[in-house]
Coordinates of C-alpha atoms in Angstrom, one line a residue:
Chain C
M20 CA -38.0 77.8 12.7
K21 CA -34.3 78.6 12.5
M22 CA -34.2 76.9 9.2
R23 CA -37.1 79.0 7.9
V24 CA -35.3 82.3 8.8
K25 CA -32.2 81.1 7.0
K26 CA -34.1 80.2 3.9
R27 CA -35.8 83.5 3.7
W28 CA -32.6 85.5 3.6
L29 CA -30.8 83.2 1.2
W30 CA -30.8 85.8 -1.5
L31 CA -28.8 88.2 0.6
P32 CA -25.3 86.6 0.5
S33 CA -25.6 85.9 -3.2
L34 CA -26.6 89.4 -3.9
A35 CA -23.7 90.7 -1.8
I36 CA -21.2 88.5 -3.6
A37 CA -22.5 89.6 -7.0
I38 CA -22.2 93.3 -6.0
L39 CA -18.7 92.8 -4.5
S40 CA -17.5 91.0 -7.6
W41 CA -18.9 93.7 -9.9
E42 CA -17.2 96.4 -7.8
L43 CA -13.9 94.5 -7.8
I44 CA -13.9 93.7 -11.5
A45 CA -14.8 97.2 -12.4
F46 CA -12.0 98.5 -10.1
V47 CA -9.4 96.2 -11.8
I48 CA -10.6 97.1 -15.3
D49 CA -10.6 100.8 -14.3
E50 CA -12.5 101.8 -17.5
P51 CA -16.0 103.3 -16.8
G52 CA -16.6 103.3 -20.6
I53 CA -16.7 99.5 -20.4
L54 CA -17.9 98.7 -16.9
P55 CA -18.6 101.5 -14.4
R56 CA -18.2 100.5 -10.7
F57 CA -21.3 99.6 -8.7
S58 CA -20.6 102.5 -6.4
M59 CA -20.6 104.9 -9.4
V60 CA -24.0 103.5 -10.5
M61 CA -25.4 104.0 -7.0
F62 CA -24.1 107.6 -7.1
S63 CA -25.9 108.0 -10.4
F64 CA -29.1 107.1 -8.8
Y65 CA -28.6 110.0 -6.5
E66 CA -27.7 112.3 -9.3
L67 CA -30.6 111.2 -11.5
G68 CA -33.1 111.0 -8.8
V69 CA -32.4 113.9 -6.5
V70 CA -30.2 116.4 -8.4
K71 CA -31.8 116.1 -11.8
G72 CA -35.2 114.8 -10.6
Y73 CA -35.6 112.4 -13.5
I74 CA -36.5 109.1 -11.8
I75 CA -39.9 109.8 -10.4
P76 CA -41.5 111.4 -13.5
D77 CA -39.8 108.9 -15.7
T78 CA -41.2 106.0 -13.6
L79 CA -44.6 107.5 -13.5
M80 CA -44.7 108.0 -17.3
S81 CA -43.5 104.5 -17.9
L82 CA -46.1 103.1 -15.5
Y83 CA -48.7 105.2 -17.4
H84 CA -47.8 103.6 -20.7
F85 CA -47.6 100.2 -19.1
G86 CA -51.1 100.8 -17.6
I87 CA -52.6 101.6 -21.0
G88 CA -51.1 98.4 -22.4
L89 CA -52.1 96.2 -19.5
G90 CA -55.6 97.5 -19.3
A91 CA -56.2 97.2 -23.0
A92 CA -54.6 93.7 -23.2
F93 CA -56.7 92.4 -20.3
C94 CA -59.9 93.8 -21.6
V95 CA -59.4 92.3 -25.1
A96 CA -57.6 89.1 -24.2
V97 CA -59.9 87.8 -21.5
P98 CA -63.2 87.9 -23.4
L99 CA -61.5 86.6 -26.5
G100 CA -59.8 83.8 -24.5
I101 CA -63.1 82.9 -23.0
A102 CA -64.8 82.6 -26.4
M103 CA -61.9 80.6 -27.7
G104 CA -61.7 78.3 -24.7
W105 CA -65.5 77.7 -24.5
F106 CA -66.5 77.5 -28.1
E107 CA -64.5 75.0 -30.1
N108 CA -65.5 76.7 -33.4
V109 CA -64.3 80.1 -32.3
F110 CA -61.0 78.5 -31.4
R111 CA -60.7 76.8 -34.8
A112 CA -61.5 80.1 -36.6
I113 CA -59.2 82.4 -34.7
D114 CA -56.3 80.3 -33.6
P115 CA -54.3 80.4 -36.9
I116 CA -54.6 84.2 -37.0
I117 CA -53.3 84.4 -33.4
E118 CA -50.5 82.0 -34.1
I119 CA -49.3 84.1 -37.1
L120 CA -49.4 87.4 -35.1
R121 CA -47.9 86.0 -31.9
P122 CA -44.3 85.4 -33.0
I123 CA -44.0 89.0 -34.5
P124 CA -41.8 90.9 -32.0
P125 CA -43.5 94.0 -30.6
L126 CA -40.5 95.9 -31.8
A127 CA -41.5 95.2 -35.4
W128 CA -44.8 96.9 -34.8
I129 CA -43.3 100.3 -34.0
P130 CA -43.7 101.8 -37.5
L131 CA -47.4 100.7 -37.6
A132 CA -47.9 102.0 -34.0
I133 CA -46.6 105.4 -35.2
A134 CA -48.6 105.3 -38.4
W135 CA -51.8 104.5 -36.5
F136 CA -51.5 106.4 -33.2
K137 CA -48.8 109.1 -34.1
L138 CA -46.3 109.9 -31.4
S139 CA -48.7 109.5 -28.5
S140 CA -48.9 107.6 -25.3
I141 CA -51.4 105.3 -27.0
A142 CA -48.7 104.3 -29.5
A143 CA -46.4 103.3 -26.6
G144 CA -49.3 101.6 -24.9
F145 CA -50.0 99.6 -28.1
I146 CA -46.4 98.2 -28.2
I147 CA -46.7 97.2 -24.5
F148 CA -50.2 95.8 -25.2
L149 CA -48.7 93.4 -27.8
G150 CA -46.3 92.1 -25.2
I151 CA -49.0 91.4 -22.6
F152 CA -51.9 90.3 -24.9
F153 CA -50.7 86.9 -26.0
P154 CA -49.8 85.4 -22.7
I155 CA -53.1 86.4 -21.2
L156 CA -55.0 85.1 -24.2
I157 CA -53.3 81.8 -24.2
D158 CA -53.6 81.1 -20.5
T159 CA -57.2 82.2 -20.6
Y160 CA -58.3 79.8 -23.3
T161 CA -56.2 77.1 -21.8
G162 CA -57.8 77.6 -18.5
F163 CA -61.3 77.4 -20.1
R164 CA -60.4 74.3 -22.1
D165 CA -59.2 72.5 -19.0
V166 CA -62.4 72.9 -17.1
P167 CA -63.3 69.3 -16.0
K168 CA -66.4 68.0 -17.8
V169 CA -67.8 66.7 -14.6
L170 CA -68.0 70.1 -13.1
V171 CA -69.9 71.5 -16.1
E172 CA -72.3 68.6 -16.0
T173 CA -72.8 69.0 -12.3
S174 CA -73.8 72.6 -12.9
K175 CA -76.2 71.5 -15.7
V176 CA -77.9 69.1 -13.3
L177 CA -78.1 71.8 -10.7
G178 CA -79.8 74.2 -13.0
C179 CA -77.2 76.0 -15.2
A180 CA -79.0 75.4 -18.5
E181 CA -77.3 78.0 -20.7
S182 CA -73.6 78.5 -21.6
K183 CA -73.7 81.9 -20.0
K184 CA -74.4 80.5 -16.6
Q185 CA -72.0 77.6 -17.0
I186 CA -69.3 80.1 -17.9
R187 CA -70.1 82.5 -15.0
Y188 CA -70.6 79.9 -12.3
V189 CA -68.1 77.2 -13.3
A190 CA -65.7 77.8 -16.1
F191 CA -64.7 81.4 -15.1
P192 CA -63.9 80.7 -11.4
Y193 CA -62.1 77.5 -12.5
A194 CA -60.0 79.3 -15.0
L195 CA -59.2 82.3 -12.9
P196 CA -55.9 81.1 -11.5
S197 CA -54.8 80.4 -15.1
I198 CA -55.9 83.9 -16.2
A199 CA -53.9 85.3 -13.3
T200 CA -50.8 83.3 -14.3
G201 CA -51.2 84.6 -17.9
T202 CA -51.5 88.1 -16.6
R203 CA -48.4 87.8 -14.5
V204 CA -46.4 86.4 -17.4
G205 CA -47.8 89.0 -19.7
M206 CA -46.9 91.8 -17.3
G207 CA -43.3 90.6 -17.3
V208 CA -43.2 90.5 -21.1
G209 CA -45.0 93.9 -21.3
W210 CA -42.6 95.6 -19.0
M211 CA -39.8 94.4 -21.3
C212 CA -41.5 96.3 -24.1
V213 CA -41.5 99.6 -22.2
V214 CA -38.1 100.6 -23.4
A215 CA -38.9 99.8 -27.1
A216 CA -42.2 101.6 -26.7
E217 CA -40.6 104.8 -25.5
M218 CA -37.4 104.9 -27.5
F219 CA -39.1 106.4 -30.5
G220 CA -40.0 109.5 -28.6
V221 CA -43.7 109.4 -27.8
S222 CA -43.1 111.5 -24.7
K223 CA -40.4 113.7 -23.2
S224 CA -40.0 111.5 -20.2
G225 CA -40.2 107.8 -19.4
L226 CA -37.6 105.3 -18.5
G227 CA -37.1 104.0 -22.0
Y228 CA -37.1 107.5 -23.5
R229 CA -34.4 108.6 -21.1
L230 CA -32.3 105.5 -21.6
F231 CA -32.3 105.9 -25.4
S232 CA -32.7 109.6 -26.1
E233 CA -30.8 111.5 -23.4
F234 CA -28.0 109.5 -22.0
N235 CA -24.8 109.4 -24.0
Y236 CA -23.9 105.8 -24.6
W237 CA -20.2 106.1 -24.2
N238 CA -19.7 108.5 -21.4
Q239 CA -22.7 107.7 -19.3
L240 CA -22.8 104.0 -18.9
D241 CA -23.3 104.5 -15.2
Y242 CA -26.6 106.3 -15.9
I243 CA -27.6 103.6 -18.3
I244 CA -26.9 100.8 -15.9
A245 CA -28.8 102.7 -13.2
Y246 CA -31.8 102.9 -15.4
M247 CA -31.5 99.2 -16.3
L248 CA -31.4 98.3 -12.7
L249 CA -34.4 100.6 -12.1
L250 CA -36.4 98.8 -14.8
G251 CA -35.6 95.5 -13.2
F252 CA -36.5 96.7 -9.7
I253 CA -39.8 98.2 -10.7
S254 CA -40.8 94.9 -12.4
L255 CA -39.9 93.0 -9.3
C256 CA -42.1 95.3 -7.2
L257 CA -45.0 94.9 -9.7
D258 CA -44.7 91.2 -9.7
R259 CA -44.5 90.9 -5.9
L260 CA -47.5 93.2 -5.5
F261 CA -49.5 91.2 -8.0
R262 CA -48.6 87.9 -6.3
Y263 CA -49.5 89.4 -2.9
I264 CA -52.9 90.6 -4.0
V265 CA -53.8 87.6 -6.2
D266 CA -52.3 84.5 -4.7
E267 CA -53.0 85.3 -1.1
R268 CA -56.5 86.6 -1.4
L269 CA -58.1 85.1 -4.4
F270 CA -56.7 81.6 -4.4
R271 CA -56.9 80.2 -1.0
W272 CA -58.8 77.3 -2.4
K273 CA -55.9 76.3 -4.6
K274 CA -53.5 75.7 -1.8
G275 CA -54.3 72.0 -1.7
I276 CA -53.7 71.6 -5.4
V277 CA -50.5 73.6 -5.8
K278 CA -48.6 73.2 -2.5
Chain I
M15 CA -98.4 50.7 -9.4
N16 CA -97.0 54.1 -8.6
Q17 CA -94.6 54.6 -11.6
K18 CA -92.2 57.4 -11.2
L19 CA -89.9 56.9 -14.0
V20 CA -90.6 54.9 -17.2
L21 CA -88.1 53.9 -19.7
S22 CA -89.5 52.4 -22.9
C23 CA -87.4 50.8 -25.6
V24 CA -84.5 53.1 -24.9
T25 CA -81.6 52.6 -27.3
K26 CA -78.4 54.5 -27.4
I27 CA -76.0 54.4 -30.3
F28 CA -72.7 56.3 -30.2
N29 CA -71.0 57.3 -33.4
S30 CA -67.3 57.0 -33.2
E31 CA -64.6 56.9 -35.8
D32 CA -64.7 53.1 -36.0
G33 CA -68.4 53.3 -36.8
E34 CA -71.5 52.9 -34.7
M35 CA -71.4 51.5 -31.2
K36 CA -74.6 50.3 -29.7
S37 CA -74.3 51.1 -26.0
L38 CA -77.8 50.3 -24.9
E39 CA -80.5 48.3 -26.7
E40 CA -84.2 48.4 -26.0
I41 CA -84.1 49.1 -22.3
S42 CA -87.6 49.1 -20.9
L43 CA -87.9 49.6 -17.2
N44 CA -90.4 51.0 -14.7
I45 CA -89.1 52.6 -11.5
N46 CA -91.5 53.1 -8.7
Q47 CA -92.0 56.1 -6.4
N48 CA -89.7 55.9 -3.4
E49 CA -87.9 52.8 -4.8
F50 CA -84.2 52.2 -4.3
L51 CA -83.1 50.6 -7.6
C52 CA -79.6 49.4 -8.3
I53 CA -78.1 48.8 -11.7
I54 CA -75.2 46.4 -12.0
G55 CA -73.2 45.0 -14.9
P56 CA -69.7 44.5 -16.2
S57 CA -67.9 47.7 -17.2
G58 CA -68.9 48.9 -20.6
C59 CA -72.4 47.6 -20.3
G60 CA -73.8 51.1 -20.6
K61 CA -75.0 51.5 -17.0
T62 CA -73.4 54.9 -16.7
T63 CA -74.9 55.8 -20.1
L64 CA -78.3 54.8 -18.9
L65 CA -78.0 57.1 -15.9
R66 CA -76.8 60.0 -18.1
L67 CA -79.8 59.5 -20.3
I68 CA -82.1 59.8 -17.3
A69 CA -80.2 62.8 -16.1
G70 CA -80.7 64.4 -19.5
L71 CA -77.0 64.8 -20.1
D72 CA -77.2 62.5 -23.2
F73 CA -80.2 61.7 -25.4
P74 CA -81.5 58.3 -26.4
S75 CA -81.1 57.4 -30.1
S76 CA -84.6 56.0 -29.9
G77 CA -87.2 55.3 -27.2
K78 CA -88.5 57.5 -24.5
I79 CA -87.7 58.3 -20.9
I80 CA -90.6 59.7 -18.9
L81 CA -90.5 61.1 -15.5
D82 CA -93.9 61.9 -13.8
G83 CA -95.6 61.8 -17.2
E84 CA -93.2 64.1 -18.9
E85 CA -90.5 63.2 -21.4
I86 CA -86.9 64.0 -20.4
R87 CA -85.2 66.4 -22.8
S88 CA -82.6 68.2 -20.9
P89 CA -80.8 68.2 -17.5
S90 CA -82.9 69.6 -14.6
P91 CA -82.6 70.0 -10.9
E92 CA -85.6 67.6 -10.8
R93 CA -83.1 64.9 -11.3
G94 CA -80.1 65.1 -8.9
M95 CA -76.9 63.4 -9.9
I96 CA -73.9 62.2 -7.9
F97 CA -70.9 61.5 -10.0
Q98 CA -68.2 59.0 -9.3
D99 CA -65.4 61.5 -9.6
F100 CA -65.5 64.0 -6.8
S101 CA -67.4 66.8 -8.4
L102 CA -67.3 69.5 -5.8
F103 CA -66.4 73.0 -7.0
P104 CA -62.9 73.5 -5.6
W105 CA -63.2 77.3 -5.3
R106 CA -66.3 77.1 -3.1
T107 CA -66.4 76.2 0.5
V108 CA -68.5 73.2 1.6
L109 CA -71.4 75.5 2.4
R110 CA -71.2 77.4 -0.8
N111 CA -71.0 74.1 -2.7
V112 CA -74.3 73.0 -1.1
E113 CA -75.8 76.4 -1.9
F114 CA -74.9 76.2 -5.6
G115 CA -78.1 74.8 -7.0
L116 CA -80.2 77.1 -4.7
E117 CA -78.2 80.1 -5.8
I118 CA -78.9 79.2 -9.5
L119 CA -82.6 78.7 -8.8
G120 CA -82.7 82.0 -7.0
I121 CA -83.9 80.6 -3.7
E122 CA -83.8 83.2 -0.9
R123 CA -83.3 81.0 2.1
K124 CA -80.4 79.3 0.5
R125 CA -78.2 79.4 3.6
E126 CA -80.7 77.8 5.9
V127 CA -81.6 75.1 3.4
A128 CA -77.9 74.4 2.8
E129 CA -77.2 74.1 6.5
E130 CA -80.2 71.8 6.9
Y131 CA -78.8 69.4 4.4
L132 CA -75.3 69.7 5.7
N133 CA -76.8 68.6 9.1
L134 CA -78.4 65.7 7.4
V135 CA -75.1 64.4 6.1
G136 CA -73.4 65.4 9.4
L137 CA -71.0 67.9 8.0
N138 CA -72.1 71.2 9.3
R139 CA -68.9 71.5 11.4
F140 CA -67.0 71.6 8.1
K141 CA -69.1 74.1 6.3
N142 CA -66.3 76.6 5.9
R143 CA -63.7 74.2 4.7
Y144 CA -62.6 74.0 1.1
P145 CA -62.9 70.7 -0.7
Y146 CA -59.2 70.0 -0.7
E147 CA -59.3 69.8 3.1
L148 CA -61.9 67.0 3.0
S149 CA -61.5 63.2 2.7
G150 CA -63.0 61.3 -0.2
G151 CA -66.0 60.1 1.9
M152 CA -66.7 63.6 3.1
K153 CA -66.6 65.0 -0.4
Q154 CA -69.2 62.5 -1.5
R155 CA -71.4 63.4 1.4
V156 CA -71.2 67.1 0.5
A157 CA -72.1 66.1 -3.1
I158 CA -75.1 64.2 -1.8
A159 CA -76.2 67.2 0.3
R160 CA -75.7 69.5 -2.7
A161 CA -77.9 67.3 -4.9
L162 CA -80.6 66.9 -2.2
A163 CA -80.7 70.7 -1.4
V164 CA -82.6 71.5 -4.6
N165 CA -85.1 68.9 -3.6
P166 CA -85.0 66.6 -6.7
A167 CA -87.7 64.1 -7.4
I168 CA -85.2 61.5 -8.1
L169 CA -81.6 60.9 -7.2
L170 CA -79.2 59.4 -9.7
M171 CA -75.9 58.0 -8.3
D172 CA -73.1 56.8 -10.6
E173 CA -70.9 54.5 -8.6
P174 CA -70.7 57.2 -5.9
F175 CA -68.6 55.1 -3.5
G176 CA -66.5 53.5 -6.2
S177 CA -63.3 55.3 -5.3
L178 CA -63.6 55.0 -1.5
D179 CA -62.0 52.5 0.8
A180 CA -64.1 49.6 2.1
Q181 CA -64.8 51.0 5.6
T182 CA -65.9 54.4 4.3
R183 CA -68.0 52.6 1.7
N184 CA -69.9 50.6 4.3
M185 CA -70.4 53.6 6.4
L186 CA -71.8 55.7 3.5
Q187 CA -74.1 52.8 2.4
D188 CA -75.7 53.0 5.8
E189 CA -75.8 56.8 5.5
I190 CA -77.5 56.8 2.1
L191 CA -80.1 54.3 3.4
R192 CA -80.8 56.6 6.3
I193 CA -81.1 59.7 4.1
W194 CA -83.2 57.8 1.6
G195 CA -85.5 56.7 4.4
K196 CA -85.8 60.2 5.7
T197 CA -86.2 62.1 2.4
K198 CA -88.4 59.5 0.5
K199 CA -86.6 60.0 -2.7
T200 CA -86.6 57.6 -5.7
V201 CA -83.0 56.5 -6.1
V202 CA -81.3 54.9 -9.1
F203 CA -77.9 53.7 -8.1
V204 CA -75.3 52.4 -10.4
T205 CA -72.6 50.1 -9.0
H206 CA -70.2 47.4 -10.0
S207 CA -70.3 45.8 -6.5
V208 CA -72.8 43.0 -6.1
D209 CA -72.6 43.3 -2.3
E210 CA -73.4 46.9 -2.4
A211 CA -76.4 46.4 -4.7
L212 CA -77.8 43.7 -2.5
Y213 CA -77.3 45.7 0.7
L214 CA -79.1 48.7 -0.7
A215 CA -81.6 47.9 -3.3
D216 CA -85.3 47.0 -3.5
R217 CA -84.6 45.6 -6.9
V218 CA -81.3 44.9 -8.7
V219 CA -81.2 45.3 -12.5
V220 CA -78.5 43.1 -13.9
M221 CA -77.2 44.2 -17.3
S222 CA -75.5 42.3 -20.1
I223 CA -72.9 43.7 -22.4
N224 CA -72.6 44.2 -26.2
P225 CA -75.1 45.6 -26.5
G226 CA -76.2 46.7 -23.1
R227 CA -79.5 45.0 -22.3
I228 CA -81.4 44.2 -19.2
K229 CA -80.5 40.6 -18.4
K230 CA -82.5 40.1 -15.3
I231 CA -84.3 42.0 -12.6
I232 CA -83.9 40.6 -9.1
D233 CA -86.3 41.4 -6.4
V234 CA -84.4 41.7 -3.1
N235 CA -87.5 42.2 -1.0
M236 CA -85.9 42.1 2.4
E237 CA -86.2 44.2 5.5
R238 CA -83.5 46.8 6.3
P239 CA -81.0 46.9 7.9
R240 CA -79.8 43.8 6.2
E241 CA -77.2 41.4 7.3
R242 CA -74.5 41.4 4.7
T243 CA -73.9 37.7 5.2
D244 CA -77.5 36.7 5.3
L245 CA -78.2 33.4 3.6
K246 CA -80.8 34.9 1.2
I247 CA -78.4 37.6 0.2
T248 CA -75.7 34.9 -0.5
E249 CA -78.2 33.1 -2.7
K250 CA -79.0 36.1 -4.7
R251 CA -75.3 37.1 -4.8
N252 CA -74.5 33.7 -6.4
E253 CA -77.3 34.2 -8.9
I254 CA -76.0 37.6 -9.9
L255 CA -72.4 36.5 -10.0
D256 CA -73.3 33.6 -12.3
I257 CA -75.0 35.9 -14.8
L258 CA -72.1 38.3 -14.6
S259 CA -69.5 35.6 -15.2
V260 CA -71.3 34.6 -18.3
E261 CA -71.2 38.2 -19.5
L262 CA -67.5 38.5 -18.6
K263 CA -66.8 35.4 -20.6
K264 CA -68.5 36.9 -23.6
M265 CA -66.1 39.8 -23.3
T266 CA -62.9 37.7 -23.1
D267 CA -64.0 35.3 -25.8
R268 CA -64.3 38.0 -28.4

């Protein structure tokens, strides 16, 4: 029991050491244009959040863009992944296209995003969509391709005559943890695209917009670092929330396999 | 005779990259209503293939398989199958696994029926467990309950106890005999264990290899429960083992 408590808080001393070293190094350098002190960054949070009132609207705007990207990616990638994972021919037909598009960085799509969607939230959502789409797609079809043959045959013998039923009753539940993993990885990649998606000015708020359009690079490094930390922190919260909802509730049956 | 399942001149050829492979050749066999039939043979003799053909999971290259006067063309809940690999759906509890077929068929009283069959295999206490929480023997009992729940005319078992330890195996052999006696199913049971076949079957079909053919059908014709060390069983065991050793030699000589 004692051991477990200790393990649980293991992150605390390392975090404290990191912060203290940062503070100390910045203090010695004494050049906020190169590395502002941690305490300065913390004070910036206060200024940006309370005095200027940026943080909450910026976060909400970014979550809105992220939500568009995530929703669209999930709705397109899951059905496509199911088709690719279940029907060998669909996989053969589409996989090369996917593999050409996949390595293109979402950043490179910005001109097209603007051309197609103008300076709108949809354009930002599209960039984020590109980050989330491929991990979900790949993990979905991998999950479907891994479905053990014996389970499908069992379902056939028990009355699942058509593909539709086999997918619904066997392949989909089997692949669900894999789809969830893809979604989780995709969410991480997608969040990294938020800054790129907002830096070309689709909105007058948003974490990425603020970071690039309003802060002065040289004099306001403390603001910039504050927003960087904010980006990281929000992503951490999203990930924890996702894991809490998905792993604990949906996948109790997986415990024996994973742990 | 009361013929339940008729196989006439069933041949199965698999096309692989090295050309054609004849798995089964001209298998003709009548299986009676309520019979317990075991199929035994060296690995690769096509005994699993034969079972899959009866299940409708594969199709004969030529010949016919007829159940109750109708030719088999696709899988159906009429023919329950127990696989060697544990084939429970891991995301479903024991009860929901047994309910599976009933759910697909849209049967309303699925819970009651499922519980009835869980009682039959003695696992009702574990109905809310997930498969990962069960031992191998328990998993196979759930699979048996699941197959029986849709009330098939015939039960196909593909080395169902092959991956279990000897004690569990003996126990489940008694269990399957008890269930068979109670439910009056026709059972086709594939095994590689001569002892298992002689303990369970009314008739034992011994197969040869390359291509898979019926070498001999042995009538066991003994009262149950049988004594595993009975003299008559020993005689028949030697007979089967002799045939099998010839077959094995054929394989190693090649």
